[in-house]
Coordinates of C-alpha atoms in Angstrom, one line a residue:
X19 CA -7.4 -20.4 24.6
X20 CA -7.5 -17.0 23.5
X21 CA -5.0 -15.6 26.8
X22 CA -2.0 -18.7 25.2
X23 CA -2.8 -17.4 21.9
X24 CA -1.7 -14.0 23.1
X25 CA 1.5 -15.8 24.2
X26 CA 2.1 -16.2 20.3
X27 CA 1.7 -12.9 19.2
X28 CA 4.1 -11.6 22.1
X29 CA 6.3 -14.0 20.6
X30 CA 6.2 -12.9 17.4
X31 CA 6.6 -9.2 18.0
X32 CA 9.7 -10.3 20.2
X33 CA 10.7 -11.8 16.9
X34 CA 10.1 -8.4 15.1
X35 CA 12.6 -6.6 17.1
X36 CA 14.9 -9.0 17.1
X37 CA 16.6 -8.4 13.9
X38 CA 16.2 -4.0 14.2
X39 CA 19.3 -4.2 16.2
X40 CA 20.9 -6.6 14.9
X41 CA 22.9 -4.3 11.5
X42 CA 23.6 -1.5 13.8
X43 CA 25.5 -3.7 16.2
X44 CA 27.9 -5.9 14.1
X45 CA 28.6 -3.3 11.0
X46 CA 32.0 -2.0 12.8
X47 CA 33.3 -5.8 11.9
X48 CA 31.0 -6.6 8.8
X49 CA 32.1 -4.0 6.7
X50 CA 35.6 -4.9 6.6
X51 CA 35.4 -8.7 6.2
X52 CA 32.7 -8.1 3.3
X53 CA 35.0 -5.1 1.6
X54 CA 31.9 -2.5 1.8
X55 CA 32.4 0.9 3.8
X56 CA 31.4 2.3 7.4
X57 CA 28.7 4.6 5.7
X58 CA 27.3 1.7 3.9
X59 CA 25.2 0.6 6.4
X60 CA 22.8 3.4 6.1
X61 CA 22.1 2.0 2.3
X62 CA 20.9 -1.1 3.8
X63 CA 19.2 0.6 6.4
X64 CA 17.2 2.5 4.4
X65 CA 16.6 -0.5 1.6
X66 CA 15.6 -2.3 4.8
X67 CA 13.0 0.8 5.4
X68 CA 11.7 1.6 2.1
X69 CA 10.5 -2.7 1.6
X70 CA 8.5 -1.9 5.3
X71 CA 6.5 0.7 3.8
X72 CA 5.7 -0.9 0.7
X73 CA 4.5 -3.9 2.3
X74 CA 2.9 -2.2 5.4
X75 CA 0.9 -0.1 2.2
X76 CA -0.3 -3.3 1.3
X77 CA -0.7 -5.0 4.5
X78 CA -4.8 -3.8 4.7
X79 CA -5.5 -6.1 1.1
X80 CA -3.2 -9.0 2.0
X81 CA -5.1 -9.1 5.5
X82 CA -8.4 -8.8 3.5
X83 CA -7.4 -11.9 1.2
X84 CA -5.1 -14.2 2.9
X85 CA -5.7 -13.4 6.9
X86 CA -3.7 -12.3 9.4
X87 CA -2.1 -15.7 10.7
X88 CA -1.0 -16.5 6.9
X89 CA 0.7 -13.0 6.5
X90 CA 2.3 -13.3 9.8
X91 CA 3.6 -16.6 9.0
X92 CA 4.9 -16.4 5.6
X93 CA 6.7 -13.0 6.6
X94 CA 8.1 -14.7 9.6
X95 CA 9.6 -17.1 7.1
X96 CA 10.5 -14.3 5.0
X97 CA 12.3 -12.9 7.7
X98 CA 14.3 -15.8 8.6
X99 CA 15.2 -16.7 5.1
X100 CA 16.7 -13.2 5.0
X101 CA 18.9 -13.3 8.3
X102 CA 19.9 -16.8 7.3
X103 CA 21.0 -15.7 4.0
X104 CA 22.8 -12.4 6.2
X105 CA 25.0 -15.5 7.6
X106 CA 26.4 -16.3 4.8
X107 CA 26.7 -13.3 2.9
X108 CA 29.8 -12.9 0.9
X109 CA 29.5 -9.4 -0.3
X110 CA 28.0 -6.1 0.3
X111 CA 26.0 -6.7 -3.4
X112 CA 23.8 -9.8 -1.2
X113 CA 23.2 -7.8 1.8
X114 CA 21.3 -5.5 -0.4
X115 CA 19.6 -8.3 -2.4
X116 CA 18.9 -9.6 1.4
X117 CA 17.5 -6.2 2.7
X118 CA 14.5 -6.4 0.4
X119 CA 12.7 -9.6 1.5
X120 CA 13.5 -8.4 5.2
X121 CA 12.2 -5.1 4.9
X122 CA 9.0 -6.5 3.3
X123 CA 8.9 -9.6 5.8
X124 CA 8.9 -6.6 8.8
X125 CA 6.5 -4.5 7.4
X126 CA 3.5 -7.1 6.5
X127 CA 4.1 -8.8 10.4
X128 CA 4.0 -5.3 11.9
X129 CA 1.2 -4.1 10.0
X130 CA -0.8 -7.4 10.6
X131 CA 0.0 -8.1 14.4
X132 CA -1.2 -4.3 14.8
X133 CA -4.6 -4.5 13.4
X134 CA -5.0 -7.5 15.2
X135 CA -4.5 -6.8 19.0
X136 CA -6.2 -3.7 18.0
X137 CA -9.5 -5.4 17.1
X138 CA -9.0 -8.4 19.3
X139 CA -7.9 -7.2 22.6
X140 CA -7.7 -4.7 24.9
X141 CA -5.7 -1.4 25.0
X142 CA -3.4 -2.7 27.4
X143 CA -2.4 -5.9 25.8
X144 CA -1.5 -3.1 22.8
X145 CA 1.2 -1.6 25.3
X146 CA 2.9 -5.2 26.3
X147 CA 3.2 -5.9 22.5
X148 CA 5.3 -3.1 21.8
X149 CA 7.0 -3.9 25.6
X150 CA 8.0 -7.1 24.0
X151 CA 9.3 -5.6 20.8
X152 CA 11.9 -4.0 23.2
X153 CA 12.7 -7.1 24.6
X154 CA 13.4 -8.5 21.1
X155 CA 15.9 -4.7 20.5
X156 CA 17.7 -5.6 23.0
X157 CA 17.9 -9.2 22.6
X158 CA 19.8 -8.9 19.5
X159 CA 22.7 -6.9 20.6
X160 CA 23.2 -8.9 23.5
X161 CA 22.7 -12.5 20.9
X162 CA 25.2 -10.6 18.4
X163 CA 27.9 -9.7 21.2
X164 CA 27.8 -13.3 22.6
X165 CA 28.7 -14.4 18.8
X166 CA 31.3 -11.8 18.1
X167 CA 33.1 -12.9 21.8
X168 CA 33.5 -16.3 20.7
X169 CA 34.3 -18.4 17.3
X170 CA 31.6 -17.8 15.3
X171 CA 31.5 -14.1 14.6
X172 CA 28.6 -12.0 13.6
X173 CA 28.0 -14.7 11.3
X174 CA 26.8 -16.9 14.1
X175 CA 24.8 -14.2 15.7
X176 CA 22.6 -13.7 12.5
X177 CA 22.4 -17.8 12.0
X178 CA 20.6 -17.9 15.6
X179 CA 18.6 -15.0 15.4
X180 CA 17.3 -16.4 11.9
X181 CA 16.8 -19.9 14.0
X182 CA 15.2 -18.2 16.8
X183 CA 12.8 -17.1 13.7
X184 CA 12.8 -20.6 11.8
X185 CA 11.3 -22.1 15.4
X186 CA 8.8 -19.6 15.1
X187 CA 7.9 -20.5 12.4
X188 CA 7.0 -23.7 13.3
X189 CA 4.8 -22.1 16.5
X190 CA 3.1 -20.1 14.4
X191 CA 2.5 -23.1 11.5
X192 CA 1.1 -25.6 14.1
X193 CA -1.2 -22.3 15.5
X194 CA -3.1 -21.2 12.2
X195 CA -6.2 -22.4 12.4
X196 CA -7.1 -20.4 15.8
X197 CA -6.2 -17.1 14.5
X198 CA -9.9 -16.9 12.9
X199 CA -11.3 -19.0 15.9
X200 CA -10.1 -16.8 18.7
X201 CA -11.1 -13.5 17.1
X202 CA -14.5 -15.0 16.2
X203 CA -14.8 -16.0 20.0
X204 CA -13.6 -12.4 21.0
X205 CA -16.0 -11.0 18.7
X206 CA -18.9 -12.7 20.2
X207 CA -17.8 -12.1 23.8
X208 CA -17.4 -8.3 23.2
X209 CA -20.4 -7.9 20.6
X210 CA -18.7 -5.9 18.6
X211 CA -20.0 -7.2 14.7
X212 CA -23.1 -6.6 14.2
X213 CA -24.8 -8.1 10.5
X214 CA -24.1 -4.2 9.0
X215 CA -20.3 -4.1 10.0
X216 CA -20.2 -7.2 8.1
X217 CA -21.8 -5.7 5.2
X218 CA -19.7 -3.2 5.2
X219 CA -16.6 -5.2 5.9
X220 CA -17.7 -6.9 2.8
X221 CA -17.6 -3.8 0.5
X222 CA -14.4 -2.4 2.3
X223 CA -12.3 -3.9 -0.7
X224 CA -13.6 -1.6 -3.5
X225 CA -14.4 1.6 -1.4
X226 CA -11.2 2.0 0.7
X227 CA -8.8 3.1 -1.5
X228 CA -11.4 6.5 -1.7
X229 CA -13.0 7.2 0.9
X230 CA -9.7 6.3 3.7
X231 CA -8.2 9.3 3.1
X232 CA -11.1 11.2 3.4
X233 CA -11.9 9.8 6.7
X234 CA -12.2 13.2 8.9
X235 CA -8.9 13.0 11.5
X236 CA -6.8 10.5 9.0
X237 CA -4.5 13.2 7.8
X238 CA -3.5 14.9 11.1
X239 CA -3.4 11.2 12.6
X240 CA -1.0 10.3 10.0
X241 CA 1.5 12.9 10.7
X242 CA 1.4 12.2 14.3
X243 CA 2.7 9.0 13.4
X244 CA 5.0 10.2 11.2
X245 CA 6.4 12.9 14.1
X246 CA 6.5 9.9 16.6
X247 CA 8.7 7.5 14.7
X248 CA 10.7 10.5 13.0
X249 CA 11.4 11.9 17.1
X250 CA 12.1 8.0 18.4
X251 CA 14.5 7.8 16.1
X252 CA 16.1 10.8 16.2
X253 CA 17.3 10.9 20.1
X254 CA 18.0 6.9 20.1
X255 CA 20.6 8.0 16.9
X256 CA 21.6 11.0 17.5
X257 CA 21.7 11.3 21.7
X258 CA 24.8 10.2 22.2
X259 CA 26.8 12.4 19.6
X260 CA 24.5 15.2 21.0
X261 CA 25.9 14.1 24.7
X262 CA 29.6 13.7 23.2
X263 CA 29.6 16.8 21.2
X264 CA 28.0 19.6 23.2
X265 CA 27.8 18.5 26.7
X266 CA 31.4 16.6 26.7
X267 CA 30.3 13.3 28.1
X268 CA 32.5 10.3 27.2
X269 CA 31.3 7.6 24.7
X270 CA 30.9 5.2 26.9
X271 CA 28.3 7.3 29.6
X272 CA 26.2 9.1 26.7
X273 CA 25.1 5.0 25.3
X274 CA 24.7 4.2 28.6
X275 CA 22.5 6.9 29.2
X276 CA 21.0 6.3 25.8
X277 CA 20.2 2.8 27.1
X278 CA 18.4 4.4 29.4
X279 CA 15.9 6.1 26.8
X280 CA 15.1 2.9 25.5
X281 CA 14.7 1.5 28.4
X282 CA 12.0 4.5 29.5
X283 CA 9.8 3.3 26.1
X284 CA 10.1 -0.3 27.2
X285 CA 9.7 0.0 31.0
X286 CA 7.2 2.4 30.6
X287 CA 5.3 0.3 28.0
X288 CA 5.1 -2.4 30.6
X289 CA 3.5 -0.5 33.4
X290 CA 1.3 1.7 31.4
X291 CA -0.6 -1.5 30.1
X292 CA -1.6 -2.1 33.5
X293 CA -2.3 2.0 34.0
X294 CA -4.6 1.4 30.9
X295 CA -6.9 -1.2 33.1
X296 CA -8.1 2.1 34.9
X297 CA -7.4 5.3 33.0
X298 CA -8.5 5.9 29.2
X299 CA -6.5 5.1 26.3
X300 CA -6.7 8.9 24.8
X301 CA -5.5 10.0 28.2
X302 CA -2.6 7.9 28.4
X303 CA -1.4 9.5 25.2
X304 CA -2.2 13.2 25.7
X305 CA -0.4 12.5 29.5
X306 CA 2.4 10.9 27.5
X307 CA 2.6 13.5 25.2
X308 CA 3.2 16.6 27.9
X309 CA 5.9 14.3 29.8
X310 CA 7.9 14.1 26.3
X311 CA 7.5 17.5 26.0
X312 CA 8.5 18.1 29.7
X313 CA 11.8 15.9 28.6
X314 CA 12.2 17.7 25.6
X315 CA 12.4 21.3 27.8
X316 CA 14.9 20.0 30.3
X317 CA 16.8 18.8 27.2
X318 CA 17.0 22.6 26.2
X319 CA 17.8 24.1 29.7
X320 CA 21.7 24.9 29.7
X321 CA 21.9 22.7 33.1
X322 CA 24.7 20.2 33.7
X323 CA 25.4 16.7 31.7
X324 CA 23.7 15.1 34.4
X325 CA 20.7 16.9 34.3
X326 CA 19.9 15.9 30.1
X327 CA 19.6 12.4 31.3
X328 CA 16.7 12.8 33.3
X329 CA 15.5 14.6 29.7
X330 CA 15.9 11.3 27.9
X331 CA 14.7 9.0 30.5
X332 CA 11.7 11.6 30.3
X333 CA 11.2 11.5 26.7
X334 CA 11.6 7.9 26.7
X335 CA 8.7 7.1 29.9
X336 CA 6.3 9.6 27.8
X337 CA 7.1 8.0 24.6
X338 CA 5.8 4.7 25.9
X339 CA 2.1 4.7 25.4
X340 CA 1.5 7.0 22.6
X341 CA 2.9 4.4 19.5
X342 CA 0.8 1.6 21.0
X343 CA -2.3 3.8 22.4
X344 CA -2.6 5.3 18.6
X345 CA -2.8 2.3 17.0
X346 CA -5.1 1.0 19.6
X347 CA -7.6 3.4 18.9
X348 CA -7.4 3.4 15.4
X349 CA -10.8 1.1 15.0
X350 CA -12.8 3.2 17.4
X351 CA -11.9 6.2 16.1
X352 CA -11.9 5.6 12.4
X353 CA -14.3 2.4 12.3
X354 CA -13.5 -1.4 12.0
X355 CA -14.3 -1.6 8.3
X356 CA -11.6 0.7 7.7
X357 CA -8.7 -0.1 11.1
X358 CA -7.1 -2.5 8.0
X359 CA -6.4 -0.7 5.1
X360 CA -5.7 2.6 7.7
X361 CA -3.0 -0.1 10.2
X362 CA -1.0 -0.3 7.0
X363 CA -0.7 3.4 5.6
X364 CA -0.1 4.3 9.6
X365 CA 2.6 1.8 9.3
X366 CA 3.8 3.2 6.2
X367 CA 4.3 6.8 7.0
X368 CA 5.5 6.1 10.7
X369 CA 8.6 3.7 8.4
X370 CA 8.8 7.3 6.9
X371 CA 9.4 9.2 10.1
X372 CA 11.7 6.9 11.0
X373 CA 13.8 6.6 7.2
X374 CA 13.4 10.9 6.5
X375 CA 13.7 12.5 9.8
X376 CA 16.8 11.6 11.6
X377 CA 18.8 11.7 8.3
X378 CA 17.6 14.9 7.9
X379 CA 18.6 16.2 10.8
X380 CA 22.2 14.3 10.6
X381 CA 23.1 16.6 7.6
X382 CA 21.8 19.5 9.7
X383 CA 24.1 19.0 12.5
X384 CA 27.1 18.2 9.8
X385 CA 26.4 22.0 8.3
X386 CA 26.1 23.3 11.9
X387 CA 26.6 21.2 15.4
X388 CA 25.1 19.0 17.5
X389 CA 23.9 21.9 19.5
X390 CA 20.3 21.7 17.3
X391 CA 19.9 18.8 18.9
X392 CA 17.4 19.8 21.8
X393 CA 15.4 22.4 19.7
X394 CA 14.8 19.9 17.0
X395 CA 13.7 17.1 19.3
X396 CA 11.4 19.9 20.7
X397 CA 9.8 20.8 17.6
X398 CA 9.1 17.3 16.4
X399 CA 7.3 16.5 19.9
X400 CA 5.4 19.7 20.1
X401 CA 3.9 19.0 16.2
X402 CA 3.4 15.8 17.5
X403 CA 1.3 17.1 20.2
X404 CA -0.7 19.7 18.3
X405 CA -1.4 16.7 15.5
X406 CA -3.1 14.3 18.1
X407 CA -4.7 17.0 19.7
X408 CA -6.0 18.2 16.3
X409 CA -7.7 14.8 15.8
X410 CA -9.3 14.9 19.1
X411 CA -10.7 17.8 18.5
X412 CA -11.7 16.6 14.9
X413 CA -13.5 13.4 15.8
X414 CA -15.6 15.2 18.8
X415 CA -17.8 16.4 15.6
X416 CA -20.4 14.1 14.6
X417 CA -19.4 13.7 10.9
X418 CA -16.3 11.9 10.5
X419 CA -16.1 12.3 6.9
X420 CA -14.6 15.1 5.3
X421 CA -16.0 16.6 2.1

């Protein structure tokens, strides 16, 4: 029961990356049929962002009160309402009204679906999660180009992406009684509760806000995430103009090549949750983390055009187990009575990486050139790599509170 259940959660996250694409790839004809502007996309973007962190913030007390199969369902719905209502959008004024609900619909789903493969399963069904999240990014583009080719428009690309959700829906209705039944069964195979987590589960509503914080590790483990999302983000927007502007590859090879990239993070994602059957978690990341890094060098080397694509593909394979493998040890390293409340501020600030950072460096580049490009890219995985190290290296104390 519990391996079809799994099916439903891969499903689910296929569902969450669905719609991440999905803006990007139809603006260049939205904007004019709705009488907005090119740059107005970003707006949404970031509206889209900003309603993920709030909810991912207050993921950990949702989960607490309602569960996470009733969060995941009602922001499944959330989310479909919300590209349904995309469809039929008459003006720029609704597709910000829209954004909210599917920003906060993203964030609780991620948040919840996190916390639960990290306390449920193993560390390699983490890695095929996020695997199938890339399915659902590319899904999109490919469901919204179909649409645009034919009759219907982008319009009819948003309808069935938000009926793709809507049936969902329904899975994940008919499924909600064994959310708490297959993690009660897993809970018993693994013996992982004993009577004083419980206790302490139980009193986790009036001491977390506190005493999270504190935890020793959460800090440095929080701007890892935030370096991680900011860096993803950052080569899958900025790569190609990078490749365009200062190595003088045409538009058309630099997105191929940026395919490519994401391809590395979902490939990769796929073979390192079998790699994580046999090697540790915590190595997985620190051996991802020195291939980015390797990427990130070759990026900087002076070599030919041809030679930075073997830096993304690099950056991309390395990225691959670190987002999933630091989620996936959240619970062990920072305990199961907090993995909740901590899921959704990890969520949060990673939203932040990925709504700060790659803006940030966009105005950079306008002021200068895309040349900054392979230093910046470097600097963001290095800090990434002394923050993780710096938690290792924190939680091989004893005490894992800080005073």
């Amino acid at each position: 029961m519990a391996t079809w259940f799994l099916i439903v959660i891969y499903l689910a996250f296929i569902s969450l990356g669905l719609p991440d694409s999905l803006l990007g790839s139809a603006w260049p004809v939205i904007w004019p049929e709705i009488g907005s502007s090119l740059g107005s996309a970003g707006l949404i973007s970031m509206i889209i962002a900003g309603g993920t962190i709030v909810s991912s913030l207050a993921s950990g007390r949702m989960i607490q009160r309602l569960g996470t199969g009733k969060i995941t369902l009602f922001s499944c719905l959330l989310t479909a309402i919300s590209l349904l209502g995309f469809s039929m959008a008459p003006s720029m004024f609704w597709f910000i009204v829209l954004a909210i609900p599917l920003g906060l619909g993203a964030g609780s789903v991620d948040a919840a679906l996190n916390h639960y493969v990290a306390e449920n399963y193993k560390a390699h069904h983490m890695n095929w999660l996020h695997c199938f999240w890339g399915v659902g990014a590319t899904m999109g583009p490919i469901i919204m180009a179909t649409y645009m080719a034919g009759q219907h428009s982008w319009r009819g690309g948003y309808a069935a992406v938000a009926t793709i959700q809507a049936i969902l829906v329904l899975i994940l209705f008919v499924t909600l009684p064994l959310w708490k039944r297959v993690a009660a069964i897993r809970d018993l195979e693994n013996s992982e509760h004993t009577v004083q987590d419980i206790h302490r589960e139980e009193k986790t509503e009036t001491t977390l806000p506190i005493k999270v914080l504190q935890l020793r590790g959460v800090k440095p483990s929080l701007l890892a995430f935030l370096m991680y999302c900011g860096v993803e983000t950052t080569v899958g927007l900025w790569g190609a103009s990078y490749l365009v502007g200062t190595k003088n590859v045409t538009a058309e090879v630099a997105a191929g090549w940026i395919s490519l990239y994401y391809g590395g993070i979902t490939i990769g994602r796929l073979i390192t949750g079998f790699i994580t059957l046999k090697v540790h978690n915590r190595l997985l990341i620190r051996y991802g983390q020195l291939v980015t890094v390797a990427g990130g060098i070759i990026l900087l080397i002076p070599f030919s055009a041809s030679f930075s694509m073997l830096g993304f593909i690099l950056i991309g394979l390395g990225l691959a187990p670190i987002y999933p493998g630091l989620l996936h040890e959240t619970p062990a390293r920072f305990g199961k009575e907090h993995s909740a409340k901590l899921m959704g501020y990890q969520m949060a600030v990673a939203y932040s990486g990925t709504t700060l950072l790659p803006p940030l460096f966009g105005l950079l580049a306008a002021k200068t050139s895309t040349d900054l490009f392979p230093p910046v890219v470097l600097i963001l995985l290095v800090l990434m790599l002394f923050s993780v190290e710096t938690v290792n290296r924190l939680l091989s104390k004893p005490d894992k509170v800080s005073g």
